[in-house]
CSV table of C-alpha atoms and ligand atoms in Angstrom, one decimal:
chain,number,residue,atom,x,y,z
A,804,MET,CA,116.0,97.4,72.4
A,805,SER,CA,115.1,99.8,75.1
A,806,THR,CA,117.7,101.4,77.3
A,807,ARG,CA,118.6,99.7,80.5
A,808,THR,CA,119.2,102.1,83.3
A,809,LEU,CA,120.8,101.6,86.7
A,810,TYR,CA,120.0,103.9,89.7
A,811,ARG,CA,122.4,103.5,92.6
A,812,ASP,CA,123.3,104.8,96.0
A,813,ALA,CA,119.8,105.4,97.4
A,814,LEU,CA,117.9,104.7,100.6
A,815,LEU,CA,114.8,103.1,99.1
A,816,CYS,CA,111.3,103.3,100.7
A,817,THR,CA,109.7,100.6,98.5
A,818,LEU,CA,106.3,100.1,100.3
A,819,ALA,CA,106.6,96.7,98.6
A,820,GLY,CA,104.8,94.7,101.3
A,821,ASP,CA,101.3,95.3,102.8
A,822,ALA,CA,102.8,97.0,105.8
A,823,GLY,CA,106.1,98.7,106.8
A,824,TRP,CA,108.2,101.2,104.9
A,825,GLY,CA,110.1,98.6,103.0
A,826,LEU,CA,113.4,100.3,103.6
A,827,VAL,CA,116.5,99.2,101.7
A,828,ASP,CA,119.7,100.9,102.4
A,829,ASN,CA,122.6,101.2,99.9
A,830,ALA,CA,120.1,100.2,97.3
A,831,ALA,CA,119.9,100.0,93.5
A,832,MET,CA,117.2,99.8,90.9
A,833,VAL,CA,117.3,98.8,87.3
A,834,ALA,CA,114.7,100.0,84.8
A,835,GLU,CA,114.0,99.2,81.2
A,836,GLY,CA,111.5,100.8,78.9
A,837,GLY,CA,110.1,102.9,81.8
A,838,THR,CA,109.5,99.9,84.0
A,839,LEU,CA,111.4,98.7,87.1
A,840,ARG,CA,113.1,95.3,86.4
A,841,TRP,CA,115.1,94.9,89.5
A,842,VAL,CA,115.0,96.5,93.0
A,843,GLY,CA,117.3,95.6,96.0
A,844,ALA,CA,120.5,96.0,97.9
A,845,ALA,CA,123.3,97.1,95.6
A,846,SER,CA,125.4,94.3,97.0
A,847,GLU,CA,123.0,91.8,95.4
A,848,LEU,CA,122.9,93.3,92.0
A,849,PRO,CA,123.1,90.5,89.4
A,850,ALA,CA,126.6,90.3,88.0
A,851,HIS,CA,127.2,90.8,84.3
A,852,LEU,CA,124.1,93.0,83.9
A,853,GLU,CA,124.6,95.2,80.8
A,854,ILE,CA,123.8,98.8,81.7
A,855,ASP,CA,123.4,101.6,79.2
A,856,GLU,CA,123.0,104.5,81.5
A,857,GLU,CA,123.6,105.1,85.2
A,858,TYR,CA,122.3,107.6,87.8
A,859,HIS,CA,124.0,108.1,91.2
A,860,LEU,CA,121.3,109.2,93.7
A,861,GLY,CA,123.8,110.5,96.2
A,862,GLY,CA,122.5,108.5,99.2
A,863,THR,CA,119.1,110.3,99.0
A,864,LEU,CA,115.8,108.9,100.1
A,865,VAL,CA,113.8,107.5,97.2
A,866,THR,CA,110.1,106.8,97.4
A,867,PRO,CA,107.5,105.9,94.8
A,868,GLY,CA,106.2,108.9,92.8
A,869,LEU,CA,103.4,110.6,94.7
A,870,VAL,CA,99.9,110.2,93.3
A,871,ASP,CA,97.4,113.0,93.8
A,872,CYS,CA,94.1,111.2,93.2
A,873,HIS,CA,91.6,114.1,93.7
A,874,THR,CA,92.0,117.6,92.3
A,875,HIS,CA,89.9,120.2,90.6
A,876,LEU,CA,92.9,121.8,88.8
A,877,VAL,CA,91.1,123.4,85.8
A,878,TYR,CA,89.1,126.6,86.7
A,879,GLY,CA,89.0,130.3,86.1
A,880,GLY,CA,89.6,133.0,88.7
A,881,HIS,CA,89.9,132.3,92.5
A,882,ARG,CA,87.8,132.9,95.6
A,883,ALA,CA,90.0,134.9,98.0
A,884,ASP,CA,87.0,137.2,98.6
A,885,GLU,CA,84.9,134.3,99.7
A,886,PHE,CA,87.7,133.2,102.0
A,887,GLU,CA,87.5,136.7,103.7
A,888,LEU,CA,83.7,136.4,104.0
A,889,ARG,CA,84.0,133.0,105.6
A,890,LEU,CA,86.6,134.4,108.1
A,891,GLY,CA,84.0,137.1,108.9
A,892,GLY,CA,81.5,134.3,109.8
A,893,ALA,CA,79.7,133.4,106.5
A,894,GLY,CA,79.2,129.7,106.0
A,895,TYR,CA,80.4,127.7,103.0
A,896,ALA,CA,76.9,126.4,102.3
A,897,ASP,CA,75.3,129.9,102.9
A,898,ILE,CA,77.7,131.4,100.3
A,899,ALA,CA,76.8,128.6,97.8
A,900,ALA,CA,73.0,129.1,98.5
A,901,ALA,CA,73.5,132.8,97.6
A,902,GLY,CA,74.9,131.9,94.2
A,903,GLY,CA,78.5,132.2,95.2
A,904,GLY,CA,80.8,129.3,95.9
A,905,ILE,CA,81.1,126.7,93.1
A,906,LEU,CA,78.8,128.8,90.8
A,907,SER,CA,81.1,131.8,91.0
A,908,THR,CA,83.9,129.7,89.8
A,909,VAL,CA,81.6,128.3,87.0
A,910,ARG,CA,81.1,131.9,85.8
A,911,ALA,CA,84.8,132.6,85.8
A,912,THR,CA,85.6,129.3,84.1
A,913,ARG,CA,83.0,129.8,81.3
A,914,MET,CA,84.5,133.3,80.7
A,915,ALA,CA,88.1,132.2,80.6
A,916,SER,CA,89.7,131.3,77.2
A,917,ASP,CA,91.0,127.8,76.6
A,918,GLU,CA,94.5,129.2,76.6
A,919,ARG,CA,94.0,130.9,80.0
A,920,LEU,CA,92.5,127.8,81.5
A,921,PHE,CA,95.4,125.7,80.1
A,922,ALA,CA,98.2,128.1,81.2
A,923,ASP,CA,96.8,128.3,84.8
A,924,ALA,CA,96.2,124.6,85.1
A,925,ARG,CA,99.7,123.9,83.7
A,926,GLU,CA,101.3,126.1,86.3
A,927,ARG,CA,99.4,124.3,89.1
A,928,ALA,CA,100.3,120.9,87.7
A,929,MET,CA,104.0,122.0,87.5
A,930,ALA,CA,103.8,122.9,91.2
A,931,MET,CA,102.5,119.5,92.0
A,932,LEU,CA,105.3,117.9,89.9
A,933,ARG,CA,107.9,120.0,91.6
A,934,GLY,CA,106.5,118.7,94.9
A,935,GLY,CA,106.9,115.0,93.9
A,936,VAL,CA,103.6,114.2,92.1
A,937,THR,CA,104.1,111.9,89.1
A,938,THR,CA,100.4,110.9,88.6
A,939,LEU,CA,97.6,113.5,88.9
A,940,GLU,CA,93.9,113.2,88.7
A,941,ILE,CA,92.0,116.3,87.3
A,942,LYS,CA,88.3,116.7,87.5
A,943,SER,CA,86.0,118.9,85.4
A,944,GLY,CA,83.0,120.3,87.3
A,945,TYR,CA,83.2,124.1,86.7
A,946,GLY,CA,81.8,124.0,83.2
A,947,LEU,CA,78.4,122.5,84.0
A,948,ASP,CA,77.2,122.4,80.4
A,949,PHE,CA,78.4,120.0,77.7
A,950,ALA,CA,80.6,122.4,75.8
A,951,HIS,CA,82.3,123.8,78.9
A,952,GLU,CA,82.8,120.4,80.6
A,953,VAL,CA,84.4,119.1,77.4
A,954,ARG,CA,86.6,122.1,77.2
A,955,CYS,CA,87.8,121.6,80.7
A,956,LEU,CA,88.4,117.8,80.1
A,957,ARG,CA,90.4,118.7,77.0
A,958,VAL,CA,92.5,121.1,78.9
A,959,ALA,CA,93.2,118.3,81.5
A,960,ARG,CA,94.1,115.9,78.8
A,961,ARG,CA,96.5,118.4,77.3
A,962,ILE,CA,98.3,118.8,80.6
A,963,GLY,CA,99.0,115.1,80.4
A,964,GLU,CA,100.4,115.6,76.9
A,965,VAL,CA,102.7,118.5,77.6
A,966,LEU,CA,104.0,117.4,81.0
A,967,PRO,CA,105.6,114.1,81.7
A,968,LEU,CA,103.3,113.2,84.5
A,969,THR,CA,100.3,110.9,84.0
A,970,VAL,CA,97.0,112.7,84.1
A,971,ARG,CA,93.7,110.8,84.7
A,972,THR,CA,90.6,112.8,84.0
A,973,THR,CA,87.3,112.6,85.8
A,974,CYS,CA,84.0,114.2,84.7
A,975,LEU,CA,82.3,115.9,87.6
A,976,ALA,CA,79.4,117.4,85.7
A,977,ALA,CA,77.1,116.6,88.6
A,978,HIS,CA,79.0,119.0,90.9
A,979,ALA,CA,76.4,121.8,91.3
A,980,LEU,CA,73.2,122.9,89.6
A,981,PRO,CA,74.0,125.4,86.8
A,982,PRO,CA,72.0,128.7,87.0
A,983,GLU,CA,70.1,127.9,83.7
A,984,TYR,CA,68.6,124.8,85.4
A,985,ALA,CA,67.7,126.5,88.7
A,986,GLY,CA,64.8,124.5,90.2
A,987,GLN,CA,65.2,121.7,87.6
A,988,ALA,CA,67.8,119.4,89.1
A,989,ASP,CA,66.3,116.3,87.6
A,990,ALA,CA,66.3,117.8,84.1
A,991,TYR,CA,70.0,118.7,84.5
A,992,ILE,CA,70.8,115.2,85.6
A,993,ASP,CA,69.1,113.9,82.5
A,994,HIS,CA,71.4,116.0,80.4
A,995,VAL,CA,74.5,114.9,82.3
A,996,CYS,CA,73.5,111.3,81.8
A,997,SER,CA,73.1,111.9,78.1
A,998,TRP,CA,76.7,113.3,77.8
A,999,LEU,CA,78.5,110.3,79.3
A,1000,PRO,CA,78.5,108.0,76.2
A,1001,ARG,CA,79.9,110.9,74.1
A,1002,LEU,CA,82.6,111.5,76.7
A,1003,ALA,CA,83.5,107.9,76.7
A,1004,GLU,CA,83.5,107.8,72.9
A,1005,GLN,CA,85.9,110.7,72.7
A,1006,ASP,CA,88.1,109.2,75.5
A,1007,LEU,CA,87.8,112.4,77.5
A,1008,ALA,CA,87.0,110.9,80.9
A,1009,ASP,CA,88.6,108.0,82.8
A,1010,ALA,CA,85.9,108.1,85.5
A,1011,ILE,CA,82.7,109.8,86.5
A,1012,ASP,CA,82.3,111.6,89.8
A,1013,ALA,CA,79.4,113.5,91.5
A,1014,PHE,CA,78.8,115.6,94.6
A,1015,CYS,CA,76.2,114.0,96.9
A,1016,GLU,CA,75.2,116.7,99.4
A,1017,ALA,CA,72.2,118.9,100.4
A,1018,ILE,CA,73.8,121.8,98.4
A,1019,ALA,CA,74.3,119.5,95.4
A,1020,PHE,CA,72.5,116.3,94.4
A,1021,ASP,CA,70.6,113.6,96.3
A,1022,THR,CA,71.2,109.8,96.1
A,1023,ALA,CA,68.4,109.2,93.6
A,1024,GLN,CA,70.0,111.7,91.2
A,1025,ILE,CA,73.4,110.3,91.8
A,1026,GLU,CA,72.2,106.8,91.1
A,1027,ARG,CA,71.0,107.9,87.7
A,1028,VAL,CA,74.4,109.3,86.9
A,1029,PHE,CA,76.0,106.0,88.1
A,1030,LYS,CA,73.7,103.9,85.9
A,1031,ALA,CA,74.6,106.1,82.9
A,1032,ALA,CA,78.3,105.7,83.7
A,1033,ARG,CA,77.9,102.0,83.9
A,1034,GLY,CA,76.1,102.1,80.5
A,1035,ALA,CA,79.0,104.1,79.1
A,1036,GLY,CA,81.6,101.6,80.6
A,1037,LEU,CA,83.1,104.2,82.9
A,1038,PRO,CA,84.0,103.6,86.6
A,1039,VAL,CA,82.5,105.9,89.3
A,1040,LYS,CA,83.7,107.8,92.3
A,1041,LEU,CA,81.8,110.1,94.7
A,1042,HIS,CA,82.2,113.2,96.8
A,1043,ALA,CA,80.3,111.7,99.8
A,1044,GLU,CA,79.4,112.6,103.4
A,1045,GLN,CA,81.6,115.8,103.4
A,1046,LEU,CA,79.1,118.1,105.2
A,1047,SER,CA,76.4,115.6,106.2
A,1048,CYS,CA,75.6,111.9,105.9
A,1049,LEU,CA,73.2,111.2,103.1
A,1050,GLY,CA,74.3,107.6,102.4
A,1051,GLY,CA,76.2,108.4,99.2
A,1052,ALA,CA,79.1,106.2,100.1
A,1053,GLU,CA,76.9,103.2,100.5
A,1054,LEU,CA,75.3,103.8,97.1
A,1055,ALA,CA,78.7,104.4,95.4
A,1056,ALA,CA,80.1,101.2,97.0
A,1057,ALA,CA,77.2,99.3,95.6
A,1058,TYR,CA,78.2,100.5,92.1
A,1059,GLY,CA,81.8,99.3,92.7
A,1060,ALA,CA,83.1,102.9,93.1
A,1061,LEU,CA,86.9,103.2,92.8
A,1062,SER,CA,86.7,105.6,95.7
A,1063,CYS,CA,84.5,107.6,98.0
A,1064,ASP,CA,86.0,111.0,98.9
A,1065,HIS,CA,85.9,113.4,101.9
A,1066,LEU,CA,83.8,111.1,104.2
A,1067,GLU,CA,83.9,113.3,107.4
A,1068,TYR,CA,80.3,112.2,108.2
A,1069,LEU,CA,80.6,108.6,107.0
A,1070,ASP,CA,78.7,106.3,109.3
A,1071,ALA,CA,79.2,102.6,110.2
A,1072,ALA,CA,76.9,101.4,107.4
A,1073,GLY,CA,79.0,103.4,104.9
A,1074,VAL,CA,82.2,102.0,106.2
A,1075,ALA,CA,80.9,98.4,105.9
A,1076,ALA,CA,79.6,99.0,102.4
A,1077,MET,CA,82.9,100.4,101.3
A,1078,ALA,CA,84.8,97.4,102.7
A,1079,ALA,CA,82.4,95.1,100.9
A,1080,GLY,CA,82.5,97.1,97.6
A,1081,GLY,CA,86.3,97.5,97.6
A,1082,SER,CA,86.2,101.3,97.4
A,1083,VAL,CA,89.2,103.4,98.6
A,1084,ALA,CA,88.5,106.1,101.2
A,1085,VAL,CA,90.1,109.3,99.9
A,1086,LEU,CA,90.5,111.7,102.7
A,1087,LEU,CA,91.1,115.4,102.0
A,1088,PRO,CA,92.6,117.2,104.9
A,1089,GLY,CA,93.2,120.4,102.9
A,1090,ALA,CA,89.4,121.0,102.6
A,1091,PHE,CA,88.9,120.0,106.3
A,1092,TYR,CA,91.5,122.6,107.3
A,1093,PHE,CA,90.4,125.4,105.0
A,1094,LEU,CA,86.7,125.1,105.9
A,1095,ARG,CA,87.7,124.8,109.6
A,1096,GLU,CA,85.7,121.6,109.9
A,1097,THR,CA,85.6,119.8,113.2
A,1098,GLN,CA,83.9,116.5,112.3
A,1099,LEU,CA,86.8,114.0,111.8
A,1100,PRO,CA,86.5,111.2,109.2
A,1101,PRO,CA,86.2,107.8,110.9
A,1102,VAL,CA,89.8,106.8,110.4
A,1103,ARG,CA,89.8,104.0,113.1
A,1104,ALA,CA,86.7,102.4,111.7
A,1105,LEU,CA,88.0,102.5,108.1
A,1106,ARG,CA,91.3,100.9,109.3
A,1107,GLU,CA,89.5,98.2,111.3
A,1108,ALA,CA,87.3,97.4,108.3
A,1109,GLY,CA,90.4,97.1,106.1
A,1110,VAL,CA,89.3,99.9,103.8
A,1111,PRO,CA,92.4,101.3,102.0
A,1112,ILE,CA,92.9,105.0,102.9
A,1113,ALA,CA,94.2,107.5,100.4
A,1114,LEU,CA,95.1,111.2,100.9
A,1115,ALA,CA,94.7,113.9,98.2
A,1116,SER,CA,95.0,117.7,97.9
A,1117,ASP,CA,91.4,118.3,96.6
A,1118,HIS,CA,93.0,121.3,95.0
A,1119,ASN,CA,90.2,123.7,94.1
A,1120,PRO,CA,89.6,127.4,94.5
A,1121,GLY,CA,86.8,127.2,97.1
A,1122,SER,CA,87.7,124.7,99.8
A,1123,SER,CA,91.3,123.7,99.2
A,1124,PRO,CA,93.6,126.1,97.3
A,1125,MET,CA,96.7,124.0,98.1
A,1126,LEU,CA,99.5,122.9,95.8
A,1127,SER,CA,101.9,121.1,98.1
A,1128,PRO,CA,101.6,117.3,98.2
A,1129,THR,CA,103.9,117.0,101.2
A,1130,LEU,CA,101.6,119.5,103.1
A,1131,VAL,CA,98.8,117.0,102.4
A,1132,LEU,CA,100.9,114.3,104.0
A,1133,ASN,CA,101.6,116.5,107.0
A,1134,MET,CA,97.9,117.4,107.4
A,1135,GLY,CA,96.9,113.8,107.1
A,1136,CYS,CA,99.0,113.1,110.1
A,1137,THR,CA,98.3,116.2,112.2
A,1138,LEU,CA,94.6,116.6,111.5
A,1139,PHE,CA,93.4,113.0,110.9
A,1140,ARG,CA,96.0,111.2,113.0
A,1141,LEU,CA,97.3,109.0,110.3
A,1142,ARG,CA,100.6,107.3,110.9
A,1143,PRO,CA,103.3,108.7,108.6
A,1144,GLU,CA,103.5,105.3,106.8
A,1145,GLU,CA,99.7,105.3,106.3
A,1146,ALA,CA,99.9,108.8,105.0
A,1147,LEU,CA,102.6,107.9,102.4
A,1148,ARG,CA,100.7,104.8,101.3
A,1149,GLY,CA,97.8,107.1,101.0
A,1150,MET,CA,99.6,109.2,98.4
A,1151,THR,CA,101.2,106.3,96.6
A,1152,VAL,CA,99.8,102.8,96.4
A,1153,ASN,CA,96.3,103.5,97.8
A,1154,ALA,CA,95.9,106.7,95.7
A,1155,ALA,CA,96.8,104.7,92.6
A,1156,GLN,CA,94.1,102.2,93.5
A,1157,ALA,CA,91.6,105.0,93.8
A,1158,LEU,CA,92.4,105.8,90.2
A,1159,GLY,CA,92.1,102.1,89.1
A,1160,LEU,CA,95.9,102.0,88.5
A,1161,HIS,CA,97.9,99.0,89.8
A,1162,ASP,CA,101.1,99.5,87.9
A,1163,ARG,CA,102.5,102.2,90.3
A,1164,GLY,CA,102.7,103.3,93.9
A,1165,ARG,CA,105.4,100.8,95.0
A,1166,LEU,CA,109.0,100.3,94.1
A,1167,ALA,CA,109.0,96.7,92.8
A,1168,PRO,CA,109.8,94.8,89.6
A,1169,GLY,CA,107.0,95.3,87.1
A,1170,GLN,CA,105.9,98.7,88.5
A,1171,ARG,CA,106.4,101.9,86.5
A,1172,ALA,CA,109.7,103.6,87.2
A,1173,ASP,CA,108.0,106.6,88.7
A,1174,PHE,CA,110.0,107.6,91.8
A,1175,VAL,CA,111.2,110.7,93.7
A,1176,ALA,CA,114.6,111.4,95.2
A,1177,TRP,CA,114.3,113.5,98.4
A,1178,PRO,CA,117.0,115.3,100.3
A,1179,LEU,CA,115.9,113.5,103.5
A,1180,ASN,CA,117.2,110.6,105.7
A,1181,HIS,CA,113.9,108.9,106.5
A,1182,PRO,CA,110.4,108.8,104.9
A,1183,ASN,CA,108.8,110.0,108.1
A,1184,GLU,CA,110.4,113.4,107.3
A,1185,LEU,CA,108.0,113.7,104.4
A,1186,CYS,CA,105.2,114.1,106.9
A,1187,TYR,CA,107.2,116.0,109.4
A,1188,TRP,CA,108.3,119.1,107.5
A,1189,ILE,CA,105.3,121.4,107.1
A,1190,GLY,CA,105.1,121.9,103.4
A,1191,GLN,CA,108.0,121.4,100.9
A,1192,PRO,CA,110.8,119.4,102.6
A,1193,GLY,CA,113.6,120.8,100.3
A,1194,ALA,CA,113.8,120.4,96.5
A,1195,CYS,CA,113.1,116.8,95.3
A,1196,ARG,CA,113.9,115.2,92.0
A,1197,PRO,CA,111.1,113.3,90.3
A,1198,PHE,CA,111.9,110.5,87.8
A,1199,ILE,CA,109.0,109.6,85.5
A,1200,ALA,CA,109.1,106.3,83.6
A,1201,GLY,CA,112.7,106.2,84.5
A,1202,ALA,CA,113.6,109.7,83.2
A,1203,PRO,CA,114.6,112.6,85.5
A,1204,TRP,CA,112.5,115.7,85.4
A,1205,SER,CA,114.0,119.0,85.9
B,852,DI6,N1,83.8,119.3,97.3
B,852,DI6,C1,84.9,120.0,97.4
B,852,DI6,O1,85.7,120.1,98.3
B,852,DI6,C2,85.0,120.8,96.1
B,852,DI6,N2,83.9,120.3,95.4
B,852,DI6,C3,83.2,119.4,96.1
B,852,DI6,O2,82.3,118.9,95.7
B,852,DI6,C4,84.8,122.2,96.4
B,852,DI6,C5,84.5,123.0,95.2
B,852,DI6,C6,84.4,124.5,95.4
B,852,DI6,O3,84.1,125.0,96.5
B,852,DI6,O4,84.7,125.2,94.4
B,853,FE,FE1,86.7,117.6,95.6
């Protein structure tokens, strides 16, 4: 029989309904085998419940564990030099066109040993975990050939094995054109398509992503990747409409994409397609901030169309070198004008949906016992403090992490 654990003396923010914080004061939760079995006011705890283990949460605020549903955590080197160039006036796309940008990280990643990649990615994942993240997506996309993409996906899988958090891996081989295929984008896409069945067979990727942009791949090329993903039985996502509107979101939604991400330039047709296709809109305020973009994603139109909105760090060395989940929440509110409750739903229940996960993101019976105790009095403080709002205590599948 699995251990039955009681957690008491918490202010719960359950997000259990479709709207509202779902606050429960003087609350308790009971978990068994890593799953929540009972959630409610302590005064209503069923009598005669046999409890094996008990945690007192000291009156702290408890939210569902945070879900960071879009990161590029595995890479070599960094791009602080490029940051300086951009501050001096160089454009992100210009740097990419000159062979810098993503390709400079590809060079550093290919040169890094497996151990270096693993040790650096593990540190980054630990920072996320310390910040309250209990489920983390990690994309490849800095290998850009079969062997290096596989290496990066293996490193990502290993992070999920050595740390208690859940890691979902995404193959982003169609991220940029590797130098050995310069001028032959279609040939590179053929190769990428041929890798997908092997990735699925080896269980290395939970989803397939691509970058639809003038500096990356066009919709015809992306569609070929999506067809191959479908053939391999893998769900898709897309980096769409970040720097321009190419109609990527519409295409992705037609392929039942779990999510379309970035979306600053998303148009009305894209919003409608996402609503019809059931794709989550993943907004990435860190990249918007770091690239000093001015085009805001169409938050109001997404809301009105009923498209679930998620927020993520987009952690990567080029456009969003951030490792603070609560700073993502803050930026989602300050930059994109999300309401604090929308922002928190965006890093819990909606982010879980963007990963195809429906067993987490709320505090309710049947959900995983992934939650975080914060030294705060109200969940709006998660969005208010700029960055880390004091040390939090994550519990994963019911067990405290420290
Ligand atoms: N969009 C992004 O924000 C990252 N990738 C992408 O397609 C940035 C990647 C980088 O600059 O290294
Ligand atoms: Fe990204």
